[in-house]
XYZ file of C-alpha atoms in Angstrom:
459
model
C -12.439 -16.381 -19.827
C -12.054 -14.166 -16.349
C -9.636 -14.051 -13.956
C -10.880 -15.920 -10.576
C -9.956 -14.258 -7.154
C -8.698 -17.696 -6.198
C -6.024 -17.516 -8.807
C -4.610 -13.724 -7.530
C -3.968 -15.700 -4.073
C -0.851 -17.533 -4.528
C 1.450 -19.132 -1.944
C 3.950 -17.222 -0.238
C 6.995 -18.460 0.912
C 7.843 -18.039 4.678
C 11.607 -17.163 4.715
C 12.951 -17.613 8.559
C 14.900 -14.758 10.617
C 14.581 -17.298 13.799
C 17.349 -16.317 16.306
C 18.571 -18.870 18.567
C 17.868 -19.273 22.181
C 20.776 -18.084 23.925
C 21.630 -15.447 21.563
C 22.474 -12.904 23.820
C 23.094 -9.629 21.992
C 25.118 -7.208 25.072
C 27.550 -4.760 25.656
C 31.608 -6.242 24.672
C 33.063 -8.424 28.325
C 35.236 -5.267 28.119
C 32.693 -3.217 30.093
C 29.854 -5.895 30.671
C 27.264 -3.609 32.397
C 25.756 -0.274 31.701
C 25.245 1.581 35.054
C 21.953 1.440 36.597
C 18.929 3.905 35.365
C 17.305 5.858 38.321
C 15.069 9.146 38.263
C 17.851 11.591 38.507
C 19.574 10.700 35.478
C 18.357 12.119 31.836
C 15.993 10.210 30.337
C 17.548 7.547 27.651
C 20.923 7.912 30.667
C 22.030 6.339 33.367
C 23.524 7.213 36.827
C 27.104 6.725 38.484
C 25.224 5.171 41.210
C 27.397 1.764 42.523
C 27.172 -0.136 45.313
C 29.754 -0.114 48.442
C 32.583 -1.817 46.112
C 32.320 0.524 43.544
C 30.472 -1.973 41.084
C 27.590 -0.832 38.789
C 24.407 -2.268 39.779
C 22.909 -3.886 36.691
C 21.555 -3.290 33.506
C 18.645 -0.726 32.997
C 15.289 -2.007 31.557
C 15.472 -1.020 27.916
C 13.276 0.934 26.724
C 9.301 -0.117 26.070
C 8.983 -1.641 22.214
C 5.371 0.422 22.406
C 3.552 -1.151 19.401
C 6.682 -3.111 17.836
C 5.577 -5.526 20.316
C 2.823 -6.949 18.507
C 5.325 -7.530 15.296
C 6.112 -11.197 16.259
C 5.909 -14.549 14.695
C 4.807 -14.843 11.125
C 2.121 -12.588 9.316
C 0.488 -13.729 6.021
C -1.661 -11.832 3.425
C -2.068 -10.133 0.259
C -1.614 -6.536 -1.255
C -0.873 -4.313 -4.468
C 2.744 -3.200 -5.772
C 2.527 -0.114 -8.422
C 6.291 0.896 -10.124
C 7.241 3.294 -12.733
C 10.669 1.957 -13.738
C 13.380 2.837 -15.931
C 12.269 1.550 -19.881
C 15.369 0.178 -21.871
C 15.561 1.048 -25.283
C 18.989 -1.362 -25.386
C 18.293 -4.042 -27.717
C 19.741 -6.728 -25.611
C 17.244 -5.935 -22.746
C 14.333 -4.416 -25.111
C 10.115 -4.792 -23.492
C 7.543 -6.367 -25.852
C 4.433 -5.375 -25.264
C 1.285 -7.304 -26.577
C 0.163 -4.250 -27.867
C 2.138 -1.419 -29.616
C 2.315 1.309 -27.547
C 1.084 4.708 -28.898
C 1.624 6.773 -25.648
C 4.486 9.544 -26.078
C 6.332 8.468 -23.167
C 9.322 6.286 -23.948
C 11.016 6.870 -20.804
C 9.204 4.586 -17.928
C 7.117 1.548 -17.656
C 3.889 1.478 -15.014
C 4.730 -1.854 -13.579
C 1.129 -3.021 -11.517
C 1.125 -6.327 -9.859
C -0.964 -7.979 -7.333
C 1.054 -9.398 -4.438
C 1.207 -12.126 -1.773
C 3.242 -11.476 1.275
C 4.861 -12.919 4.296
C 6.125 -10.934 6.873
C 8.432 -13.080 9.754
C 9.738 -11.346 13.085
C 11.663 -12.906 15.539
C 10.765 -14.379 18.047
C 13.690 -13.779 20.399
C 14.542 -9.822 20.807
C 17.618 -8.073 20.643
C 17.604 -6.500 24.299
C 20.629 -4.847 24.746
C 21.989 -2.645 22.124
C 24.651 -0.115 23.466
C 25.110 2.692 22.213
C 27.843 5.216 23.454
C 27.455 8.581 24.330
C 30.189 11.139 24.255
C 31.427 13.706 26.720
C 28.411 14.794 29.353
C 25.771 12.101 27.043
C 25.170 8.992 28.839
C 25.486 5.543 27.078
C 21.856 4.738 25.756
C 20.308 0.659 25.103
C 18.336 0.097 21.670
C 16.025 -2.802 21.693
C 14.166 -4.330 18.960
C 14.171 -7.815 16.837
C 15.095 -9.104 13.372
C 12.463 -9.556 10.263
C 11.801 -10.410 6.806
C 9.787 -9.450 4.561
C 9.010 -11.504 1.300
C 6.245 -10.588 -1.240
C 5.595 -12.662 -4.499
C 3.736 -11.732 -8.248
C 0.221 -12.993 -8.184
C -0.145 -11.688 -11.528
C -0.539 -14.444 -14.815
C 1.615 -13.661 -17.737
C 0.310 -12.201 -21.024
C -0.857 -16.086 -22.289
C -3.038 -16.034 -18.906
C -1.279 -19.336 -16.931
C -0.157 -18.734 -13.555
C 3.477 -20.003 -12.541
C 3.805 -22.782 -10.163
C 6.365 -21.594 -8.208
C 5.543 -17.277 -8.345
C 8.473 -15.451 -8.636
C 9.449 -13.030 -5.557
C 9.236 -9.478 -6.688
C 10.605 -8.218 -3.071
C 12.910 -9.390 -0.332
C 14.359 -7.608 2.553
C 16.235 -8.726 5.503
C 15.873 -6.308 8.355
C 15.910 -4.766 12.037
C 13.066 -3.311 13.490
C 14.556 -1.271 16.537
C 13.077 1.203 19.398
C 15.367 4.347 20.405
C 15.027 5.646 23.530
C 14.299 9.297 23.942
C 17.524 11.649 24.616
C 18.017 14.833 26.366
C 21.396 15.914 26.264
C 23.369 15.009 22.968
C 21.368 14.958 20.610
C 18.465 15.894 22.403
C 15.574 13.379 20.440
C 12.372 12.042 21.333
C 12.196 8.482 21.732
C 11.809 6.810 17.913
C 10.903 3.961 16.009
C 13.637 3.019 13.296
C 13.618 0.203 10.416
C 16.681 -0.925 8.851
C 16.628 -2.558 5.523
C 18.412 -4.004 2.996
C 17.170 -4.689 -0.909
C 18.299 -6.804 -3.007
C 18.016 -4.067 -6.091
C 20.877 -2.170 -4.164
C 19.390 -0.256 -1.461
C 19.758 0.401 1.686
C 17.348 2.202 4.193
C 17.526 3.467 7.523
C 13.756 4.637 8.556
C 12.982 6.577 11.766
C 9.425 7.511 13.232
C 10.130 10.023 15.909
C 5.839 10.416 16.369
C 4.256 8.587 19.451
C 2.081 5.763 17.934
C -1.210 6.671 17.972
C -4.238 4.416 19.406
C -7.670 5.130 18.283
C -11.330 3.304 18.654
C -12.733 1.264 15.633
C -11.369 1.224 12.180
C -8.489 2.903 10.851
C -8.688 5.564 8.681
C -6.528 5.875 6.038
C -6.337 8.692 3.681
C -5.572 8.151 0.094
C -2.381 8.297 -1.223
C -0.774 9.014 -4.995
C 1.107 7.250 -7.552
C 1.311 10.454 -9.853
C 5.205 11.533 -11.005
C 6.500 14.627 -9.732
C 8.972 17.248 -11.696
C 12.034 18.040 -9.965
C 13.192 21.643 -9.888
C 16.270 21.739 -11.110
C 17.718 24.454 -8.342
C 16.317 21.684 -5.587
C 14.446 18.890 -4.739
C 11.822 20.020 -1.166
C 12.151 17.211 0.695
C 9.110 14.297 1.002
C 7.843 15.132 4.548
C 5.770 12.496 6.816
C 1.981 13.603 7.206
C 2.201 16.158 4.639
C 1.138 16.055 0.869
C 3.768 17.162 -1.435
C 2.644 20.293 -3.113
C 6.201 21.999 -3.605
C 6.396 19.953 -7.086
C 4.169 19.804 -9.731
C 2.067 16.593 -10.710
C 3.322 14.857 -14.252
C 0.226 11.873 -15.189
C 0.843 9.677 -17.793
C -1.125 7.914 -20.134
C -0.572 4.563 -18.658
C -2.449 5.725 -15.299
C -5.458 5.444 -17.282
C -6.972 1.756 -16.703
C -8.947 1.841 -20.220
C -6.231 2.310 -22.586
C -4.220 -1.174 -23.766
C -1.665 0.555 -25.651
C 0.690 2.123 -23.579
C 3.532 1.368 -21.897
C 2.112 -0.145 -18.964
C 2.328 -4.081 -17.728
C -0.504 -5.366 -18.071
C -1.579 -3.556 -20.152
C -5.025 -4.677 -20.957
C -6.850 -4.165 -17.431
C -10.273 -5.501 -18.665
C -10.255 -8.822 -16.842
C -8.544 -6.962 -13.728
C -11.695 -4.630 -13.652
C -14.344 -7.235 -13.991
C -13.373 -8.756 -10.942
C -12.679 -5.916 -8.959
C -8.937 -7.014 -8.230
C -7.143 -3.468 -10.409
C -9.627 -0.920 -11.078
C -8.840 3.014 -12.293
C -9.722 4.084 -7.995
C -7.153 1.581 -7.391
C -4.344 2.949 -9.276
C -5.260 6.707 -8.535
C -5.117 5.563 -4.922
C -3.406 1.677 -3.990
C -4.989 2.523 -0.369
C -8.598 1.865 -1.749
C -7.258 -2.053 -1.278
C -6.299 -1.421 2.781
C -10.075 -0.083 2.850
C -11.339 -3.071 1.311
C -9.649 -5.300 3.173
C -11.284 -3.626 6.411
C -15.150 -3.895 5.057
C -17.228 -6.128 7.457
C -14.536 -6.506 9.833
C -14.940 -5.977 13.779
C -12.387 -3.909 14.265
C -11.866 -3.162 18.091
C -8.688 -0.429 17.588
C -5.780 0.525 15.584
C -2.479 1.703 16.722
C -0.719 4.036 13.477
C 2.973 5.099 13.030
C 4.735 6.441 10.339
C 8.363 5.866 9.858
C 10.378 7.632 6.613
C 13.866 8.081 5.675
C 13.879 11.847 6.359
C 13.907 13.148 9.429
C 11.427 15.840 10.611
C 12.976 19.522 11.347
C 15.112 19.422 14.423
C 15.610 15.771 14.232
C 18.296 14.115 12.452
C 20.066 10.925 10.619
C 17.893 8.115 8.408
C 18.284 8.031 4.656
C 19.002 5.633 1.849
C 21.809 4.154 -0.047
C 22.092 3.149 -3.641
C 24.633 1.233 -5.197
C 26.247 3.206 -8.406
C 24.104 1.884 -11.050
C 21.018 3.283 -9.236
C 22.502 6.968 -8.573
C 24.767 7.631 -11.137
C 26.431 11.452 -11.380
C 23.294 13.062 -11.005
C 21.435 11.182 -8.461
C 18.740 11.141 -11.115
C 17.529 14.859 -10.406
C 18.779 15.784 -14.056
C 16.221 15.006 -16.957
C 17.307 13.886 -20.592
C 19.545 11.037 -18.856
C 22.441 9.979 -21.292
C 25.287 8.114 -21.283
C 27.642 11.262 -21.593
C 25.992 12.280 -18.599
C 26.817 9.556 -16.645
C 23.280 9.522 -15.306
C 21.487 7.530 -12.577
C 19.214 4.734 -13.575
C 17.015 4.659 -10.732
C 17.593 6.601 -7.588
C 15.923 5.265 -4.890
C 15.732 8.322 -2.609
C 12.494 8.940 -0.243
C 10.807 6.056 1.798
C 7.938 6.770 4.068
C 5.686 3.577 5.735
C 2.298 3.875 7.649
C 1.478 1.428 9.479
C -2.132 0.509 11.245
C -1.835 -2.304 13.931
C -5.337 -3.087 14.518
C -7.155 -5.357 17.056
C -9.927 -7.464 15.278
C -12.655 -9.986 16.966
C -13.893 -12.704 14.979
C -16.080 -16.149 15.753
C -14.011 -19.040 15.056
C -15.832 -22.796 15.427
C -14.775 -25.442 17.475
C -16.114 -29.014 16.665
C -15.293 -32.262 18.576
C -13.522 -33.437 15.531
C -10.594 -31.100 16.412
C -7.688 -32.058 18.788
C -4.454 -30.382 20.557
C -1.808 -30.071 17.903
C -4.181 -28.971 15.122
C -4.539 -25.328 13.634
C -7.959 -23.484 12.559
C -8.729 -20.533 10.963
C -12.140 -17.683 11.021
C -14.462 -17.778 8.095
C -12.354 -16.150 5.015
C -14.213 -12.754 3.166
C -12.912 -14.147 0.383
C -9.622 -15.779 -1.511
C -7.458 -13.038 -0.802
C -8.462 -12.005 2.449
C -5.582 -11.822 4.936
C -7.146 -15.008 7.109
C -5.382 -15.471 10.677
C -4.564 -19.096 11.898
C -4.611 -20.382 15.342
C -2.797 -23.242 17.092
C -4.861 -25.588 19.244
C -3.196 -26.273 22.550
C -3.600 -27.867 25.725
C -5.424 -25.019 27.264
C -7.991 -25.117 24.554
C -11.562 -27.309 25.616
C -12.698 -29.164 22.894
C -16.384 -29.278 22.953
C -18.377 -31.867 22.828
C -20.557 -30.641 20.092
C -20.296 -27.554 17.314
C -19.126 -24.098 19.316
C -18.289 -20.993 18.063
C -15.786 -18.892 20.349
C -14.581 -15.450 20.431
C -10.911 -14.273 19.447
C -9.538 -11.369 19.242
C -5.870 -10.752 16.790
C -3.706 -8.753 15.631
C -4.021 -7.275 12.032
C -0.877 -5.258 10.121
C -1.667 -3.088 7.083
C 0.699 -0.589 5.785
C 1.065 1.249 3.133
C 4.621 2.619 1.718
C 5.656 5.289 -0.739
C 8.930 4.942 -2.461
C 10.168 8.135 -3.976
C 12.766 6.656 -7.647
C 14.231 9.343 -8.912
C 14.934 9.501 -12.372
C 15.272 11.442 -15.706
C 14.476 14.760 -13.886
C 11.325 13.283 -12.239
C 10.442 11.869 -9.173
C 8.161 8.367 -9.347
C 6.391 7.163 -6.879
C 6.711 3.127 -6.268
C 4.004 2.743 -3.822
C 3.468 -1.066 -1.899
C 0.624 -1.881 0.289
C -0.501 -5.098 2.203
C -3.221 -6.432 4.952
C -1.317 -9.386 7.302
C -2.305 -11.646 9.872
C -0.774 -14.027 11.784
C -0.520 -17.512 11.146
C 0.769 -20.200 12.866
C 4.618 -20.096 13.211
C 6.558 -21.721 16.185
C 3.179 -23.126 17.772
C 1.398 -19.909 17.738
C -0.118 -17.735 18.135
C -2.628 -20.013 19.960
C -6.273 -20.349 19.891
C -6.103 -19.936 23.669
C -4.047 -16.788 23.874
C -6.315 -15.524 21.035
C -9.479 -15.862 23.552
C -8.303 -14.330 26.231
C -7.400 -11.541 23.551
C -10.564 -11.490 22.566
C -12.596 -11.320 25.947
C -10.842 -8.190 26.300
C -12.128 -6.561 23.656
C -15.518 -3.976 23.736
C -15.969 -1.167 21.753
């Protein structure tokens, strides 16, 4: 028996970050205002201009969230999570695998799972986050808002049943925050930045110091690579944004190859995955194949990219990761033939780079007189894991009085996200991609927000 699509699309949980109204985040009652922005004063500054009894006048607007401001309310969907993790050979933590492996590899396990995901931003931003300069730099305001970001296994175990309850393979709490540009101390363009924090023992602190970009139609999303890379042992080139990385030299294993069953790979018989389309061998050269996918037959207006990573570009500085000491041991895992005299690391998480394609989609949605003010409906799905939007009917909605399909127009996040682990001497890519829309959190977004969206949309 085959795997239906229906089964790969489980629930998801939606895991709150609400923030309360009247949670004010500001500068300490110590020194309540920041003095007031005007055109003389650096940009990301502010001026010593006061009025006639000496008092600041007010806080500067922050600066413009760009395209963080579309990341709000609660965005559902599916995606694709590849791993190579550490393999224990401890007896008290051994792998069975259906099949006795016969690959020469005893070192990792290619972990491949099909995800469902639930991304949740706040609703209530965090406007004024000051941050102090020193000497001639002016005090600088961040801006931004809380999120999580849950993803479950949509994967059946080797038996072929499907939990009831899917267990959550990823969690992070996090801030998504916009920098303003500086041109003193540091001198910095203006960035995005994501803080997170993982429940493996990671921290990251991920800054995209690029200008979104806005194109017409689809995105376009080059592939990406799940292949291990050797570390030189004199130094490890760091993973730049927007660039391949051809300073180290490819390492494939045998469980990359979809068609063998007898490696160490989970699952790993791939047969039923293939017939239906869901893991196929272009899918695990290159996870972004699924963002693609998920794109076909859709009316896609624009798309706004970004890239955010953990490293920052020459002349920039600050991001990075932090691992707990289980994860980075004495040798941050650069060294190969890991041992216990060694005191190696396990699993060094130490490279993360995101894309990220915000695109505006139109879609018919149908009306009938059935419907009423309170209800939520949904476009036509492509199929059972298509990322689906949801709309809330309001007050300002007209109900017809027969069948009627309307126009809308939403807001689509896809990313795609490349994990560098390093460890035994190699670096392994863990790399994580979704497609999201927005369903109905808080009342909305609503169906009539979502049709004035959409009668601004032309190609």
């Amino acid at each position: 028996m085959g795997i239906s699509l229906e089964d790969l699309a489980p629930a998801v949980p939606v895991v709150s970050i609400r923030v309360p109204e009247g949670f004010i985040y500001g500068p300490t009652v110590l020194q309540p205002t920041l003095q007031e922005y005007d055109e003389t004063s650096k940009n990301g500054g502010y001026s010593d201009v006061t009025d006639e009894n000496g008092n600041g006048l007010g806080i500067p607007p922050p600066p413009p969230l760009d395209v963080l401001d579309r990341f709000k309310g609660t965005f559902k969907g599916f995606g694709f999570n590849t791993i190579f993790r550490p393999l224990s050979r401890n007896p008290k933590t051994i792998t069975k695998f259906p099949n006795p492996p016969t690959d020469k590899s005893t070192s990792n396990l290619l972990q491949l799972n099909l995800t469902g995901e639930t991304q949740v931003f706040s609703e209530i931003l965090l406007k004024d986050v000051p941050n102090r300069g020193l000497f001639d730099q002016a005090d600088i305001d961040l801006i931004g808002r809380p999120y999580t970001q849950s993803i479950v296994d949509a994967m059946p175990d080797e038996k072929g049943n499907f939990p009831e309850n899917p267990p959550v393979i990823h969690f992070e709490p996090g801030l998504w925050m916009r920098v303003p540009q500086v041109e003193d101390m540091p001198e910095l363009a203006a960035s995005f930045c994501r803080m997170g924090s993982i429940p493996h023992g990671t921290t990251i602190n991920a800054q995209g110091f690029e200008p979104a970009r806005t194109s017409k139609g689809a995105p376009k999303i080059d592939p990406t690579s799940i292949t291990p890379l050797e570390i030189s042992q004199l130094g490890i080139p760091p993973i730049k944004p927007h660039k391949t990385v051809t300073e180290l030299k490819e390492k494939r294993f045998d469980n990359q190859d979809a068609d063998k069953d007898t490696t160490r790979r989970l699952p790993q018989d791939l047969r039923k995955f293939i017939a239906n389309g869901s893991i196929t061998q272009q899918i695990i050269d290159d996870p972004n194949t699924i963002l693609r996918q998920a794109n076909e037959g859709k009316d896609i207006v624009e798309n706004t990219m970004f890239i955010v990573s953990t490293n920052a570009p020459p002349g920039a500085f600050g991001g990075g990761t932090s691992n707990i000491g289980f994860n980075i041991g004495s040798d941050e895992g650069k060294k190969a033939e890991a041992s216990r005299e060694k005191k190696s690391g396990n699993a060094n998480a130490v490279d993360v780079t995101a894309q990220y394609w915000v695109s505006k989609i139109r879609i018919e949605v149908e009306l009938d007189p059935s419907m009423s003010v309170g209800q939520t409906v949904s476009p036509a799905s492509q199929g059972p894991r298509d990322a689906v939007p949801e709309f809330f009917i309001d007050e300002h909605v007209e109900i017809p009085s027969s069948k009627k399909v309307v126009i809308v127009a939403y807001d689509q996040i896809q990313y795609s996200q490349m994990v560098m682990l390093d460890f035994n001497g190699l670096k392994w890519p863990h790399v994580t991609v979704a497609t999201l829309a927005p369903i109905v959190s808080l009342e909305k977004p609503t169906l009539s927000s979502a049709i004035e969206y959409g009668k601004g949309s032309s190609n």
